[in-house]
Amino acid sequence: MRPDMERTDAELIAAVLQGDTASFEPLIQKYSPRVFAAARRYARRESEVEDIVQDVWLKSFQKLGSFRGDAPFEHWLMRLTVRTCYDSLRAHQKNRETTFSELSQPEEDWLDGVVTHPEEALESAAAARQLVARLLGQLSPPARLVITLLEIEERSVREIAQLTGWSVPLVKVRAFRARAEMKKCLAKLAKDKYL
């Protein structure tokens, strides 16, 4: 038998399914960087990221028998990762509202610029990214997921449908609603500042 590092994903999965649980470890080592990267897009604190990753690996081990092999293991694992991130978002969703007083000075300055001089708003991209991250934290789990996949990761509607298990029309509807929800959150922040 070849060493673990040379065994294919299919060989490792077959070994795990036959009771050799140690053969799961090379899969964890190989794919953990991707799973961590995906989880970091959805969770703010490192402890939440670690919980999501641990949950992904636990679920993948438990559901390994449902992996059919008609697509690469990595695709199956990333679909599971996205769904686990979504479940985590829903579980941790608290109707937190950010008031303008909670914004950092660069975020406040950027929002001032957007409201007073929208054409000059691109000056502070870092502050804009911070504000976008804050706005994403305000969104409902489906909205946050679809905005992250569509706008930040630049995935197609079809890819999002495959990753989430939603239909293509549902992805489009959720994207439309998510954009509206994000505009509403931004308008509320601006209103809190100027009223």
PDB file of C-alpha atoms in Angstrom:
ATOM      1  CA  MET A   1       0.000   0.000   0.000  1.00  0.00           C
ATOM      2  CA  ARG A   2       1.211   3.498  -0.843  1.00  0.00           C
ATOM      3  CA  PRO A   3       1.853   6.091   1.894  1.00  0.00           C
ATOM      4  CA  ASP A   4      -1.112   8.359   2.783  1.00  0.00           C
ATOM      5  CA  MET A   5       0.306  11.380   0.975  1.00  0.00           C
ATOM      6  CA  GLU A   6       0.211   9.488  -2.332  1.00  0.00           C
ATOM      7  CA  ARG A   7      -3.247   7.969  -1.947  1.00  0.00           C
ATOM      8  CA  THR A   8      -6.073   9.591  -3.904  1.00  0.00           C
ATOM      9  CA  ASP A   9      -9.111  11.073  -2.214  1.00  0.00           C
ATOM     10  CA  ALA A  10     -11.168   8.133  -3.501  1.00  0.00           C
ATOM     11  CA  GLU A  11      -8.731   5.608  -1.978  1.00  0.00           C
ATOM     12  CA  LEU A  12      -8.734   7.432   1.348  1.00  0.00           C
ATOM     13  CA  ILE A  13     -12.541   7.644   1.407  1.00  0.00           C
ATOM     14  CA  ALA A  14     -12.855   3.954   0.561  1.00  0.00           C
ATOM     15  CA  ALA A  15     -10.462   3.102   3.410  1.00  0.00           C
ATOM     16  CA  VAL A  16     -12.436   5.248   5.889  1.00  0.00           C
ATOM     17  CA  LEU A  17     -15.700   3.626   4.816  1.00  0.00           C
ATOM     18  CA  GLN A  18     -14.115   0.207   5.394  1.00  0.00           C
ATOM     19  CA  GLY A  19     -13.291   1.163   8.984  1.00  0.00           C
ATOM     20  CA  ASP A  20      -9.813   2.710   8.680  1.00  0.00           C
ATOM     21  CA  THR A  21     -10.678   6.009  10.386  1.00  0.00           C
ATOM     22  CA  ALA A  22      -7.023   7.121  10.358  1.00  0.00           C
ATOM     23  CA  SER A  23      -7.321   7.524   6.576  1.00  0.00           C
ATOM     24  CA  PHE A  24      -9.571  10.536   7.178  1.00  0.00           C
ATOM     25  CA  GLU A  25      -6.655  12.567   8.593  1.00  0.00           C
ATOM     26  CA  PRO A  26      -4.927  13.181   5.205  1.00  0.00           C
ATOM     27  CA  LEU A  27      -8.216  14.580   3.863  1.00  0.00           C
ATOM     28  CA  ILE A  28      -8.409  16.969   6.817  1.00  0.00           C
ATOM     29  CA  GLN A  29      -4.812  18.068   6.274  1.00  0.00           C
ATOM     30  CA  LYS A  30      -5.340  18.556   2.550  1.00  0.00           C
ATOM     31  CA  TYR A  31      -8.611  20.495   2.662  1.00  0.00           C
ATOM     32  CA  SER A  32      -8.511  22.358   5.986  1.00  0.00           C
ATOM     33  CA  PRO A  33      -7.010  25.538   4.462  1.00  0.00           C
ATOM     34  CA  ARG A  34      -9.993  25.823   2.057  1.00  0.00           C
ATOM     35  CA  VAL A  35     -12.507  25.055   4.790  1.00  0.00           C
ATOM     36  CA  PHE A  36     -10.924  27.641   7.117  1.00  0.00           C
ATOM     37  CA  ALA A  37     -10.855  30.242   4.316  1.00  0.00           C
ATOM     38  CA  ALA A  38     -14.538  29.697   3.586  1.00  0.00           C
ATOM     39  CA  ALA A  39     -15.516  29.826   7.268  1.00  0.00           C
ATOM     40  CA  ARG A  40     -13.611  33.095   7.756  1.00  0.00           C
ATOM     41  CA  ARG A  41     -15.872  34.753   5.176  1.00  0.00           C
ATOM     42  CA  TYR A  42     -18.915  34.072   7.345  1.00  0.00           C
ATOM     43  CA  ALA A  43     -17.721  34.363  10.938  1.00  0.00           C
ATOM     44  CA  ARG A  44     -16.110  37.319  12.640  1.00  0.00           C
ATOM     45  CA  ARG A  45     -14.373  35.762  15.612  1.00  0.00           C
ATOM     46  CA  GLU A  46     -11.704  33.094  15.253  1.00  0.00           C
ATOM     47  CA  SER A  47     -13.477  30.957  17.863  1.00  0.00           C
ATOM     48  CA  GLU A  48     -16.588  30.912  15.617  1.00  0.00           C
ATOM     49  CA  VAL A  49     -14.422  29.989  12.624  1.00  0.00           C
ATOM     50  CA  GLU A  50     -12.895  27.098  14.553  1.00  0.00           C
ATOM     51  CA  ASP A  51     -16.342  25.897  15.643  1.00  0.00           C
ATOM     52  CA  ILE A  52     -17.577  25.959  12.046  1.00  0.00           C
ATOM     53  CA  VAL A  53     -14.522  24.085  10.776  1.00  0.00           C
ATOM     54  CA  GLN A  54     -14.837  21.472  13.506  1.00  0.00           C
ATOM     55  CA  ASP A  55     -18.519  21.066  12.651  1.00  0.00           C
ATOM     56  CA  VAL A  56     -17.695  20.701   8.932  1.00  0.00           C
ATOM     57  CA  TRP A  57     -15.198  17.916   9.595  1.00  0.00           C
ATOM     58  CA  LEU A  58     -17.541  16.150  12.010  1.00  0.00           C
ATOM     59  CA  LYS A  59     -20.422  16.291   9.512  1.00  0.00           C
ATOM     60  CA  SER A  60     -18.205  15.236   6.620  1.00  0.00           C
ATOM     61  CA  PHE A  61     -16.987  12.210   8.570  1.00  0.00           C
ATOM     62  CA  GLN A  62     -20.523  11.275   9.602  1.00  0.00           C
ATOM     63  CA  LYS A  63     -21.944  11.779   6.080  1.00  0.00           C
ATOM     64  CA  LEU A  64     -19.005  10.325   4.151  1.00  0.00           C
ATOM     65  CA  GLY A  65     -21.152   7.356   3.173  1.00  0.00           C
ATOM     66  CA  SER A  66     -23.417   9.731   1.217  1.00  0.00           C
ATOM     67  CA  PHE A  67     -20.492  10.880  -0.963  1.00  0.00           C
ATOM     68  CA  ARG A  68     -21.217   9.243  -4.316  1.00  0.00           C
ATOM     69  CA  GLY A  69     -18.012  10.139  -6.113  1.00  0.00           C
ATOM     70  CA  ASP A  70     -19.741  11.564  -9.193  1.00  0.00           C
ATOM     71  CA  ALA A  71     -18.028  14.904  -8.452  1.00  0.00           C
ATOM     72  CA  PRO A  72     -14.687  15.564  -6.759  1.00  0.00           C
ATOM     73  CA  PHE A  73     -14.639  15.185  -2.975  1.00  0.00           C
ATOM     74  CA  GLU A  74     -13.575  18.825  -2.701  1.00  0.00           C
ATOM     75  CA  HIS A  75     -16.842  19.993  -4.337  1.00  0.00           C
ATOM     76  CA  TRP A  76     -18.916  17.850  -1.986  1.00  0.00           C
ATOM     77  CA  LEU A  77     -16.913  19.132   0.989  1.00  0.00           C
ATOM     78  CA  MET A  78     -17.268  22.796  -0.031  1.00  0.00           C
ATOM     79  CA  ARG A  79     -21.051  22.423  -0.456  1.00  0.00           C
ATOM     80  CA  LEU A  80     -21.141  20.964   3.047  1.00  0.00           C
ATOM     81  CA  THR A  81     -18.944  23.841   4.267  1.00  0.00           C
ATOM     82  CA  VAL A  82     -21.216  26.519   2.801  1.00  0.00           C
ATOM     83  CA  ARG A  83     -24.316  24.881   4.277  1.00  0.00           C
ATOM     84  CA  THR A  84     -22.609  24.584   7.670  1.00  0.00           C
ATOM     85  CA  CYS A  85     -21.621  28.265   7.528  1.00  0.00           C
ATOM     86  CA  TYR A  86     -25.217  29.143   6.676  1.00  0.00           C
ATOM     87  CA  ASP A  87     -26.516  27.049   9.578  1.00  0.00           C
ATOM     88  CA  SER A  88     -24.042  28.793  11.870  1.00  0.00           C
ATOM     89  CA  LEU A  89     -25.181  32.213  10.672  1.00  0.00           C
ATOM     90  CA  ARG A  90     -28.792  31.303  11.367  1.00  0.00           C
ATOM     91  CA  ALA A  91     -27.943  29.917  14.806  1.00  0.00           C
ATOM     92  CA  HIS A  92     -25.984  33.002  15.819  1.00  0.00           C
ATOM     93  CA  GLN A  93     -28.320  35.535  14.261  1.00  0.00           C
ATOM     94  CA  LYS A  94     -29.311  38.105  16.776  1.00  0.00           C
ATOM     95  CA  ASN A  95     -31.164  41.113  15.565  1.00  0.00           C
ATOM     96  CA  ARG A  96     -28.193  43.297  16.271  1.00  0.00           C
ATOM     97  CA  GLU A  97     -28.555  46.816  15.060  1.00  0.00           C
ATOM     98  CA  THR A  98     -25.511  48.977  14.685  1.00  0.00           C
ATOM     99  CA  THR A  99     -26.031  52.580  15.563  1.00  0.00           C
ATOM    100  CA  PHE A 100     -23.942  55.280  14.005  1.00  0.00           C
ATOM    101  CA  SER A 101     -22.205  55.912  17.321  1.00  0.00           C
ATOM    102  CA  GLU A 102     -20.680  52.413  17.102  1.00  0.00           C
ATOM    103  CA  LEU A 103     -18.906  53.138  13.825  1.00  0.00           C
ATOM    104  CA  SER A 104     -15.172  53.730  13.753  1.00  0.00           C
ATOM    105  CA  GLN A 105     -13.935  57.148  12.652  1.00  0.00           C
ATOM    106  CA  PRO A 106     -12.868  55.921   9.157  1.00  0.00           C
ATOM    107  CA  GLU A 107     -16.277  54.250   8.689  1.00  0.00           C
ATOM    108  CA  GLU A 108     -18.032  57.405   9.848  1.00  0.00           C
ATOM    109  CA  ASP A 109     -15.918  59.569   7.522  1.00  0.00           C
ATOM    110  CA  TRP A 110     -16.653  57.273   4.585  1.00  0.00           C
ATOM    111  CA  LEU A 111     -20.392  57.301   5.294  1.00  0.00           C
ATOM    112  CA  ASP A 112     -20.279  61.112   5.577  1.00  0.00           C
ATOM    113  CA  GLY A 113     -18.650  61.179   2.153  1.00  0.00           C
ATOM    114  CA  VAL A 114     -21.230  58.852   0.629  1.00  0.00           C
ATOM    115  CA  VAL A 115     -24.073  61.006   1.894  1.00  0.00           C
ATOM    116  CA  THR A 116     -22.586  64.416   1.095  1.00  0.00           C
ATOM    117  CA  HIS A 117     -20.417  63.662  -1.969  1.00  0.00           C
ATOM    118  CA  PRO A 118     -21.316  60.258  -3.431  1.00  0.00           C
ATOM    119  CA  GLU A 119     -19.030  60.766  -6.439  1.00  0.00           C
ATOM    120  CA  GLU A 120     -15.978  61.004  -4.138  1.00  0.00           C
ATOM    121  CA  ALA A 121     -16.848  58.011  -1.964  1.00  0.00           C
ATOM    122  CA  LEU A 122     -14.184  55.730  -3.442  1.00  0.00           C
ATOM    123  CA  GLU A 123     -11.342  57.524  -1.642  1.00  0.00           C
ATOM    124  CA  SER A 124     -11.277  55.292   1.378  1.00  0.00           C
ATOM    125  CA  ALA A 125     -11.596  51.707   0.200  1.00  0.00           C
ATOM    126  CA  ALA A 126     -10.444  50.252   3.535  1.00  0.00           C
ATOM    127  CA  ALA A 127     -13.132  52.112   5.472  1.00  0.00           C
ATOM    128  CA  ALA A 128     -15.657  51.025   2.862  1.00  0.00           C
ATOM    129  CA  ARG A 129     -14.657  47.382   3.344  1.00  0.00           C
ATOM    130  CA  GLN A 130     -15.074  47.779   7.124  1.00  0.00           C
ATOM    131  CA  LEU A 131     -18.502  49.272   6.621  1.00  0.00           C
ATOM    132  CA  VAL A 132     -19.499  46.499   4.213  1.00  0.00           C
ATOM    133  CA  ALA A 133     -18.385  43.902   6.766  1.00  0.00           C
ATOM    134  CA  ARG A 134     -20.464  45.665   9.412  1.00  0.00           C
ATOM    135  CA  LEU A 135     -23.470  45.801   7.078  1.00  0.00           C
ATOM    136  CA  LEU A 136     -23.087  42.097   6.252  1.00  0.00           C
ATOM    137  CA  GLY A 137     -23.234  41.407   9.989  1.00  0.00           C
ATOM    138  CA  GLN A 138     -26.644  43.122  10.072  1.00  0.00           C
ATOM    139  CA  LEU A 139     -28.159  40.995   7.315  1.00  0.00           C
ATOM    140  CA  SER A 140     -30.308  37.922   7.782  1.00  0.00           C
ATOM    141  CA  PRO A 141     -28.420  34.635   7.246  1.00  0.00           C
ATOM    142  CA  PRO A 142     -29.817  33.977   3.741  1.00  0.00           C
ATOM    143  CA  ALA A 143     -29.048  37.551   2.680  1.00  0.00           C
ATOM    144  CA  ARG A 144     -25.532  37.457   4.099  1.00  0.00           C
ATOM    145  CA  LEU A 145     -24.835  34.128   2.434  1.00  0.00           C
ATOM    146  CA  VAL A 146     -26.090  35.145  -0.997  1.00  0.00           C
ATOM    147  CA  ILE A 147     -24.331  38.563  -0.933  1.00  0.00           C
ATOM    148  CA  THR A 148     -21.072  36.935   0.162  1.00  0.00           C
ATOM    149  CA  LEU A 149     -21.207  34.280  -2.553  1.00  0.00           C
ATOM    150  CA  LEU A 150     -22.503  36.536  -5.329  1.00  0.00           C
ATOM    151  CA  GLU A 151     -20.806  39.867  -4.708  1.00  0.00           C
ATOM    152  CA  ILE A 152     -17.693  39.084  -2.660  1.00  0.00           C
ATOM    153  CA  GLU A 153     -16.722  35.657  -4.001  1.00  0.00           C
ATOM    154  CA  GLU A 154     -18.153  36.564  -7.432  1.00  0.00           C
ATOM    155  CA  ARG A 155     -19.824  33.202  -7.945  1.00  0.00           C
ATOM    156  CA  SER A 156     -22.497  32.689 -10.579  1.00  0.00           C
ATOM    157  CA  VAL A 157     -26.148  32.155  -9.701  1.00  0.00           C
ATOM    158  CA  ARG A 158     -25.835  28.555 -10.903  1.00  0.00           C
ATOM    159  CA  GLU A 159     -22.792  27.936  -8.662  1.00  0.00           C
ATOM    160  CA  ILE A 160     -24.648  29.387  -5.687  1.00  0.00           C
ATOM    161  CA  ALA A 161     -27.606  27.124  -6.405  1.00  0.00           C
ATOM    162  CA  GLN A 162     -25.277  24.104  -6.444  1.00  0.00           C
ATOM    163  CA  LEU A 163     -23.495  25.139  -3.238  1.00  0.00           C
ATOM    164  CA  THR A 164     -26.640  25.939  -1.251  1.00  0.00           C
ATOM    165  CA  GLY A 165     -29.114  23.470  -2.685  1.00  0.00           C
ATOM    166  CA  TRP A 166     -31.472  26.360  -3.553  1.00  0.00           C
ATOM    167  CA  SER A 167     -33.093  26.607  -6.971  1.00  0.00           C
ATOM    168  CA  VAL A 168     -31.749  29.183  -9.458  1.00  0.00           C
ATOM    169  CA  PRO A 169     -34.934  31.310  -9.180  1.00  0.00           C
ATOM    170  CA  LEU A 170     -34.684  31.225  -5.377  1.00  0.00           C
ATOM    171  CA  VAL A 171     -31.059  32.399  -5.546  1.00  0.00           C
ATOM    172  CA  LYS A 172     -32.147  35.310  -7.763  1.00  0.00           C
ATOM    173  CA  VAL A 173     -35.002  36.245  -5.425  1.00  0.00           C
ATOM    174  CA  ARG A 174     -32.755  36.043  -2.365  1.00  0.00           C
ATOM    175  CA  ALA A 175     -30.085  38.151  -4.107  1.00  0.00           C
ATOM    176  CA  PHE A 176     -32.680  40.820  -4.925  1.00  0.00           C
ATOM    177  CA  ARG A 177     -33.978  40.820  -1.341  1.00  0.00           C
ATOM    178  CA  ALA A 178     -30.450  40.813   0.090  1.00  0.00           C
ATOM    179  CA  ARG A 179     -29.481  43.896  -1.888  1.00  0.00           C
ATOM    180  CA  ALA A 180     -32.638  45.658  -0.711  1.00  0.00           C
ATOM    181  CA  GLU A 181     -31.915  44.625   2.890  1.00  0.00           C
ATOM    182  CA  MET A 182     -28.356  45.949   2.623  1.00  0.00           C
ATOM    183  CA  LYS A 183     -29.571  49.284   1.206  1.00  0.00           C
ATOM    184  CA  LYS A 184     -32.054  49.526   4.075  1.00  0.00           C
ATOM    185  CA  CYS A 185     -29.300  48.918   6.656  1.00  0.00           C
ATOM    186  CA  LEU A 186     -27.090  51.548   5.024  1.00  0.00           C
ATOM    187  CA  ALA A 187     -29.961  54.041   4.908  1.00  0.00           C
ATOM    188  CA  LYS A 188     -30.681  53.406   8.598  1.00  0.00           C
ATOM    189  CA  LEU A 189     -27.060  54.100   9.508  1.00  0.00           C
ATOM    190  CA  ALA A 190     -27.145  57.334   7.519  1.00  0.00           C
ATOM    191  CA  LYS A 191     -30.488  58.328   9.049  1.00  0.00           C
ATOM    192  CA  ASP A 192     -29.172  57.700  12.583  1.00  0.00           C
ATOM    193  CA  LYS A 193     -26.253  59.977  11.792  1.00  0.00           C
ATOM    194  CA  TYR A 194     -28.166  62.877  10.243  1.00  0.00           C
ATOM    195  CA  LEU A 195     -31.474  62.917  12.139  1.00  0.00           C
TER     196      LEU A 195
END
